[in-house]
Tab-separated table of C-alpha atoms in Angstrom:
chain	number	residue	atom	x	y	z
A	55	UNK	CA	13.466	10.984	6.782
A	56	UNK	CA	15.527	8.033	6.095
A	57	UNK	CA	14.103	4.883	4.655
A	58	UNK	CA	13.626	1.933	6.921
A	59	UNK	CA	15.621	-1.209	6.774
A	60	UNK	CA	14.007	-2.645	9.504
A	61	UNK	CA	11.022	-5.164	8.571
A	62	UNK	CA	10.142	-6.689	12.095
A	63	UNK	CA	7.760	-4.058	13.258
A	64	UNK	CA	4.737	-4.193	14.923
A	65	UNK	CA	1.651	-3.607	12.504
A	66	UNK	CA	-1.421	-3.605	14.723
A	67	UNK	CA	-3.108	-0.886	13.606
A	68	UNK	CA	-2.815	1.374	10.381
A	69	UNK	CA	-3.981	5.096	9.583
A	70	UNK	CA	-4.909	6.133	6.488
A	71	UNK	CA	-4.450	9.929	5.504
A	72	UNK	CA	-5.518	12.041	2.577
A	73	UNK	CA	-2.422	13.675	1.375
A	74	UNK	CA	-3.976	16.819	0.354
A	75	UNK	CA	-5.779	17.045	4.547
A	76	UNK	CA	-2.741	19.527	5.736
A	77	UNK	CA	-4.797	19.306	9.249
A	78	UNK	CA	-5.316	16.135	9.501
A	79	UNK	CA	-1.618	15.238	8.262
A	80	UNK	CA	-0.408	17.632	11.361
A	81	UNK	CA	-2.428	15.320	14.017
A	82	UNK	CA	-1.663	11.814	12.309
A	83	UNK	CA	1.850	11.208	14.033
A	84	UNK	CA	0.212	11.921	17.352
A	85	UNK	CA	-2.520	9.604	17.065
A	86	UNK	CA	-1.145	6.341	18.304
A	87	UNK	CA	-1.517	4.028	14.714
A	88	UNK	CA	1.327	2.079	14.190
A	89	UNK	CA	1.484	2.856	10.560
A	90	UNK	CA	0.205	5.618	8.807
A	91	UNK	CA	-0.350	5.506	4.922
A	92	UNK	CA	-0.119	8.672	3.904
A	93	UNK	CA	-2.568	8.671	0.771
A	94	UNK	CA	-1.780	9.951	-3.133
A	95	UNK	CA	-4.672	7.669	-4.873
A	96	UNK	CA	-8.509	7.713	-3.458
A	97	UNK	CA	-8.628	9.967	-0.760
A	98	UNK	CA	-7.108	13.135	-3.150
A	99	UNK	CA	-9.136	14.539	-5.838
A	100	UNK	CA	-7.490	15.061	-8.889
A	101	UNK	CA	-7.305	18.196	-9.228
A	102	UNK	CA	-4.560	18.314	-5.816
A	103	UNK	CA	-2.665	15.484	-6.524
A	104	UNK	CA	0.257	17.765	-7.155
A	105	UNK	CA	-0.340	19.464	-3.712
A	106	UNK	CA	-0.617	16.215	-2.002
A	107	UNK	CA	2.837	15.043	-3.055
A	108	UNK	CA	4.569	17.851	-1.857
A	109	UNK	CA	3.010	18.027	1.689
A	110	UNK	CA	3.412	14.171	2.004
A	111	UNK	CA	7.009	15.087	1.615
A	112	UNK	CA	7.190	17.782	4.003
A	113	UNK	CA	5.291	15.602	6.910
A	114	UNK	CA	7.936	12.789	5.837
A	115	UNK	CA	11.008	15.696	6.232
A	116	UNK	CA	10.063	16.744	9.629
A	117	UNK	CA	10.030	13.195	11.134
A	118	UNK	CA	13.172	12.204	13.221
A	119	UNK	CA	12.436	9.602	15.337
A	120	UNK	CA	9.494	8.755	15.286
A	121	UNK	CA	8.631	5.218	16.188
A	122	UNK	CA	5.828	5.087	13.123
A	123	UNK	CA	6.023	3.329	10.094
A	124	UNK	CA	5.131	5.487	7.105
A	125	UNK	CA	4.352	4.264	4.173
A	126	UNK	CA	3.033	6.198	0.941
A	127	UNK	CA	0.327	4.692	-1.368
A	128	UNK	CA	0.316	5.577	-4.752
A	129	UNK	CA	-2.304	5.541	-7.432
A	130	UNK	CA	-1.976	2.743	-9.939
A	131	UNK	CA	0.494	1.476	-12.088
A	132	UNK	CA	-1.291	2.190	-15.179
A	133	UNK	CA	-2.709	5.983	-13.620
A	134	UNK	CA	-1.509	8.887	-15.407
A	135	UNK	CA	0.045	9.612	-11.946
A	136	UNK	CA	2.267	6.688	-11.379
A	137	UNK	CA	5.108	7.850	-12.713
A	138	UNK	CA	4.684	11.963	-10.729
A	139	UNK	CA	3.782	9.705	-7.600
A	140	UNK	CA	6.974	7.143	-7.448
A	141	UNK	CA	9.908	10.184	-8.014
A	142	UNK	CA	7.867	11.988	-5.543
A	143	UNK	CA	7.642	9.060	-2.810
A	144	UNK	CA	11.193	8.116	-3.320
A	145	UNK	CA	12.605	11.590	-3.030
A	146	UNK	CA	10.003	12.114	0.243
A	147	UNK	CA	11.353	8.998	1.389
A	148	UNK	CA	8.640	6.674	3.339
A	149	UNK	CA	9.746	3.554	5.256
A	150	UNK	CA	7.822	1.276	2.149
A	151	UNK	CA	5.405	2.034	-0.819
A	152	UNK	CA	1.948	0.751	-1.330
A	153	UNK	CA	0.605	0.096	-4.749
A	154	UNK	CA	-2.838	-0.388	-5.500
A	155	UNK	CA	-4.941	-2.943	-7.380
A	156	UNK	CA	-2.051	-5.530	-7.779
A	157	UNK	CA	-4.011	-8.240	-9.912
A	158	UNK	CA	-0.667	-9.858	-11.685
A	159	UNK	CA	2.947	-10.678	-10.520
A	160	UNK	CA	3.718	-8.827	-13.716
A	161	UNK	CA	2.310	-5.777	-12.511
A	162	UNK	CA	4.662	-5.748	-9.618
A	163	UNK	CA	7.557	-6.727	-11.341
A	164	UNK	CA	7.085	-3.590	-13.404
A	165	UNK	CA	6.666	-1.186	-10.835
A	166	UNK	CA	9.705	-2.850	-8.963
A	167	UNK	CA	11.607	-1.821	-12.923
A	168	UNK	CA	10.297	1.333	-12.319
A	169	UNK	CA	11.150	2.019	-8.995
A	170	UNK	CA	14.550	0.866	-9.624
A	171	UNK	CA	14.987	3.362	-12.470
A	172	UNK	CA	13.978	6.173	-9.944
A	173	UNK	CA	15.987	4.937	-7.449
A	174	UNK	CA	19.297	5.367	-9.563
A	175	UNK	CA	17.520	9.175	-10.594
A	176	UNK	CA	17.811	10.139	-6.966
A	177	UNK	CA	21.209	8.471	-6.438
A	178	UNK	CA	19.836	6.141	-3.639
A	179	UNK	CA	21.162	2.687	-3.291
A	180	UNK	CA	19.045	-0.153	-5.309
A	181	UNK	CA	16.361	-1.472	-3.224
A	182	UNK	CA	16.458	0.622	-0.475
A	183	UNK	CA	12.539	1.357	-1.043
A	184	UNK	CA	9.877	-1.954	-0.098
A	185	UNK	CA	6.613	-2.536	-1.325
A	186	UNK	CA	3.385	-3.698	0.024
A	187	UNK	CA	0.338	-4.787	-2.516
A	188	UNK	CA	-2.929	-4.074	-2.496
A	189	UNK	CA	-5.066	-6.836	-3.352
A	190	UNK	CA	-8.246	-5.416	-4.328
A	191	UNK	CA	-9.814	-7.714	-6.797
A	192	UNK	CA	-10.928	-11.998	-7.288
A	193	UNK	CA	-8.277	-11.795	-10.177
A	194	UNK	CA	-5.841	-10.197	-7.200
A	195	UNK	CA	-6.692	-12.933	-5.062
A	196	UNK	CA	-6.161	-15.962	-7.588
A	197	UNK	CA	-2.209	-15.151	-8.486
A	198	UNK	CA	-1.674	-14.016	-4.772
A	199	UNK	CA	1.124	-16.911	-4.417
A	200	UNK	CA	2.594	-15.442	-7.399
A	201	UNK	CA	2.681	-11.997	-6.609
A	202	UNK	CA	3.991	-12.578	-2.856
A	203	UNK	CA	7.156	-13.712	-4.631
A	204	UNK	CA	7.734	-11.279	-7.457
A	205	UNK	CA	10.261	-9.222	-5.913
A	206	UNK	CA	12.194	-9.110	-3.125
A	207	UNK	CA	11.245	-5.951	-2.264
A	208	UNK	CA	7.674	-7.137	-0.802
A	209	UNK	CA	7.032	-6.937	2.257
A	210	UNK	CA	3.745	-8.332	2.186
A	211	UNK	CA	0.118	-7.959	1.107
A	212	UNK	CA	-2.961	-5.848	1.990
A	213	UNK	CA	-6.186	-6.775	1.401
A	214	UNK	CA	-8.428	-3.641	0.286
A	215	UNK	CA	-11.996	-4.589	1.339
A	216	UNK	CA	-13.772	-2.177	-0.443
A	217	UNK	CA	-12.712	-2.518	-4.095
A	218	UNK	CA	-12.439	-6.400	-3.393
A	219	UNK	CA	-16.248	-6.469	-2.599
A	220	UNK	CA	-17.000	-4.300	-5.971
A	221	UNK	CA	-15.038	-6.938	-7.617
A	222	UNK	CA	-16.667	-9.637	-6.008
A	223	UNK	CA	-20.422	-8.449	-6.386
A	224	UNK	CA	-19.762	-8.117	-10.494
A	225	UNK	CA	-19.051	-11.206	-10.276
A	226	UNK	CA	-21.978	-12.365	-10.282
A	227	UNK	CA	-23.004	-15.585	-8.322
A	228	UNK	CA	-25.157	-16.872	-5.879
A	229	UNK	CA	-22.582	-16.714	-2.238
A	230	UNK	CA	-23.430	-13.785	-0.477
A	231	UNK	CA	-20.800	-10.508	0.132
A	232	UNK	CA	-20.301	-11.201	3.112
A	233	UNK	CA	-19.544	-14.815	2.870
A	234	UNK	CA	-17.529	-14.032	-0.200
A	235	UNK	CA	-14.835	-11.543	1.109
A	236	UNK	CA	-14.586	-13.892	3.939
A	237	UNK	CA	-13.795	-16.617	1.454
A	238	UNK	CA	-11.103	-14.410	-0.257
A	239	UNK	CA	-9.543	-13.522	3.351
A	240	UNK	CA	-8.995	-17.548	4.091
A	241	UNK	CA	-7.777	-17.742	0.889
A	242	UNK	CA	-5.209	-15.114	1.195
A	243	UNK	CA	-4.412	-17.018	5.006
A	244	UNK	CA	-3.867	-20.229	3.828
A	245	UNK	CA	-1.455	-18.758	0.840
A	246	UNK	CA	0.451	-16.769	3.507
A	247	UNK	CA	1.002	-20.471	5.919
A	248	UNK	CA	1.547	-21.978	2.834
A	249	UNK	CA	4.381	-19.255	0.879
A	250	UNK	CA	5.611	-18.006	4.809
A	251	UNK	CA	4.623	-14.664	3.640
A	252	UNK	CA	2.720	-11.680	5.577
A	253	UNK	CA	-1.378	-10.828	4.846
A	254	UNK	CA	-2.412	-7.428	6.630
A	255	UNK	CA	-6.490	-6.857	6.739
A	256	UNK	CA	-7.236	-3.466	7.443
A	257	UNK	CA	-10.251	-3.191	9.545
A	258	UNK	CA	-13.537	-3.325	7.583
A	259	UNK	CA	-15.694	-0.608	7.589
A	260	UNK	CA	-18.753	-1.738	9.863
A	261	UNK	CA	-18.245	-4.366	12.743
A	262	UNK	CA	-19.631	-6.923	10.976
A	263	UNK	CA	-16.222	-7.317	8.465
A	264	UNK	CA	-18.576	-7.624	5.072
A	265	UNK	CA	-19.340	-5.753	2.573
C-alpha cells in the first residue's frame, strides 16, 4: 500500500483495531468505517507487540484500492516501543500515523525528527508520512494551538476521551466529568475556528459523551 497524499477525505466514522486480533483485522476493511486505526499501543499486550507490527503490515500489503483511510497508532514517544513501532509503520505504509498522549509541541516536533530519520532509512521521500495527535490529557489541551502548528505534517487532532477524563478527574476540582470533558471539547473547537485547523472526537463510550 502506497501512502496517501490526499487530505480531503471524509472522516465520519473511525474503527479502531487491535493489531495483534488477526480475525478481527480480516473483517475491518469490510465493515463500512471510514478510517480504521489499526492499533500498536492499548489494545496489544506487551508481550505481542512484535506480532502486531507484522500483521498490521500484511493487512496494509494486501490493500489496493480500497477507499479506507488507514492509519496506524503507535505507542508513545517516550515507550520502549516507539522507535520498533515508527520503522515498522513506515515500511507497512498507512495513509497517516497517530501518536498518542501529545501534551507538548515539542513532543511532536521530535517524533516528526524521528520520523524523518526513518523515512530516509527506507528511502521514501521526506514527508510523505502525516500525523494525527492524540490529545489525551488537560496539559494536552492547554498547548493545543501550539501543537496544531508544529509540523506540517499534521493533519489534525484527536481527542482521546478516556485518558483525557483520567487526567481530568486527578485533577482534582469541584466541575463534574462530565461537564469537564465537555469543557475541554469547546476548548479544542474554538482553537480549531480560531488556528483553521481540524478536531476529530471519536465517539464516547456510553451515549451520554462523559466520562
Amino acid at each position: 500500500m502506497i501512502p496517501t497524499r490526499t487530505t480531503t477525505r471524509l472522516r465520519r466514522s473511525f474503527l479502531f483495531v487491535p493489531g495483534s486480533e488477526e480475525r478481527k483485522l480480516a473483517k475491518a476493511a469490510g465493515l463500512g468505517a471510514d478510517a480504521v486505526i489499526l492499533d500498536l499501543e492499548d489494545g496489544v499486550a506487551a508481550a505481542r507487540k512484535a506480532e502486531a507490527r507484522a500483521q498490521v503490515r500484511t493487512v496494509l500489503q494486501a490493500q489496493d484500492g480500497q477507499e479506507i483511510e488507514w492509519l496506524i497508532r503507535l505507542n508513545g514517544f517516550s515507550t520502549s516501543y516507539f522507535e520498533a513501532d515508527l520503522e515498522a509503520s513506515v515500511r507497512a505504509g498507512p495513509d497517516a500515523l497517530v501518536i498518542p498522549k501529545v501534551n507538548s509541541p515539542d513532543m511532536l516536533l521530535q517524533v516528526d525528527a524521528h520520523l524523518t530519520e526513518a523515512e530516509h532509512a527506507a528511502a521514501i521521500p521526506f514527508g510523505t508520512f502525516k500525523l494525527f495527535a492524540l490529545i489525551e490529557s488537560a496539559q494536552g489541551i492547554l498547548y493545543a494551538p501550539a501543537i496544531a502548528t508544529a509540523t506540517p505534517r499534521l493533519l489534525g487532532l484527536m481527542l482521546g476521551h478516556v485518558d483525557l477524563c483520567a487526567d481530568l478527574d486527578s485533577v482534582g476540582n469541584s466541575v463534574g466529568a462530565d461537564e469537564r470533558l465537555d469543557a475541554a471539547k469547546r476548548d479544542l473547537d474554538v482553537f480549531a475556528r480560531r488556528g483553521q485547523f481540524l478536531v476529530l472526537s471519536p465517539p464516547a463510550k456510553d451515549k451520554t459523551g462523559g466520562c
